[in-house]
């Protein structure tokens, strides 16, 4: 029989354990990468929602500005009508 040293007998076991550790690490990394991708997708959706709200607020602000201009015109018209003397019918 060929005699092998004790350290050479454990080489296959050590390599097998290293393969298990590497496999576990790769599976864990894939899991965390998937979690990060899902988090990035949710963050993207929230950012899109914020952008939509910002656009809606911009439209509302433009509408309020337009109403303010119309009210100012109405005030001017009312002031002009009040300043004119009443005409007899």
C-alpha atoms as one frame of an Amber mdcrd trajectory, in Angstrom:
protein
   0.000   0.000   0.000   1.053   3.481  -0.662   1.343   5.522   2.416   0.108
   9.106   2.252   0.799  11.789   4.746  -1.969  12.982   7.026  -2.140  16.407
   5.348  -2.649  14.811   1.924  -5.537  12.743   3.235  -7.417  15.887   4.263
  -6.919  17.759   0.960 -10.108  16.371  -0.673 -12.143  17.136   2.454 -10.777
  20.675   2.632 -11.483  21.224  -1.075 -15.012  19.884  -0.632 -15.615  22.224
   2.333 -14.243  25.156   0.322 -16.612  24.285  -2.527 -19.536  24.247  -0.073
 -18.522  27.633   1.356 -18.149  29.154  -2.121 -21.525  27.754  -3.195 -23.217
  29.112  -0.080 -21.569  32.501  -0.630 -22.757  32.646  -4.241 -26.313  31.710
  -3.263 -26.323  34.337  -0.505 -24.947  36.964  -2.899 -27.610  36.130  -5.490
 -30.302  36.453  -2.824 -29.029  39.847  -1.682 -28.666  41.067  -5.266 -32.285
  40.094  -5.926 -33.349  41.964  -2.790 -31.398  45.023  -3.933 -33.009  44.851
  -7.378 -36.494  44.700  -5.832 -35.622  47.633  -3.586 -34.346  49.600  -6.589
 -37.571  48.816  -8.483 -39.703  50.044  -5.570 -37.571  53.173  -5.242 -37.967
  53.840  -8.961 -41.752  53.520  -8.658 -41.775  55.928  -5.717 -39.666  58.420
  -7.660 -42.063  58.171 -10.600 -44.971  58.796  -8.209 -43.189  61.843  -6.786
 -42.559  63.167 -10.294 -46.239  62.671 -11.170 -47.320  64.528  -8.033 -44.868
  67.305  -8.875 -46.357  67.576 -12.373 -49.883  67.633 -10.943 -48.920  70.354
  -8.468 -47.415  72.349 -11.322 -50.686  72.072 -13.268 -52.661  73.120 -10.183
 -50.320  76.081  -9.630 -50.807  77.182 -13.236 -54.569  76.900 -12.803 -54.498
  78.951  -9.604 -52.370  81.572 -11.336 -54.865  81.718 -14.210 -57.767  82.095
 -11.758 -55.897  84.862  -9.955 -55.465  86.739 -13.233 -59.158  86.295 -14.047
 -60.168  87.564 -10.586 -57.929  90.598 -11.032 -59.607  91.352 -14.380 -63.030
  90.981 -12.747 -62.023  93.379  -9.953 -60.853  95.930 -12.495 -64.106  95.571
 -14.440 -66.184  95.944 -11.262 -64.143  98.994 -10.235 -64.728 100.568 -13.665
 -68.460  99.867 -13.491 -68.732 101.308  -9.975 -66.855 104.472 -10.946 -69.263
 105.291 -13.807 -72.303 107.369 -12.831 -75.671 105.722 -13.140 -77.415 106.535
 -16.403 -81.130 107.248 -16.260 -83.229 104.712 -18.053
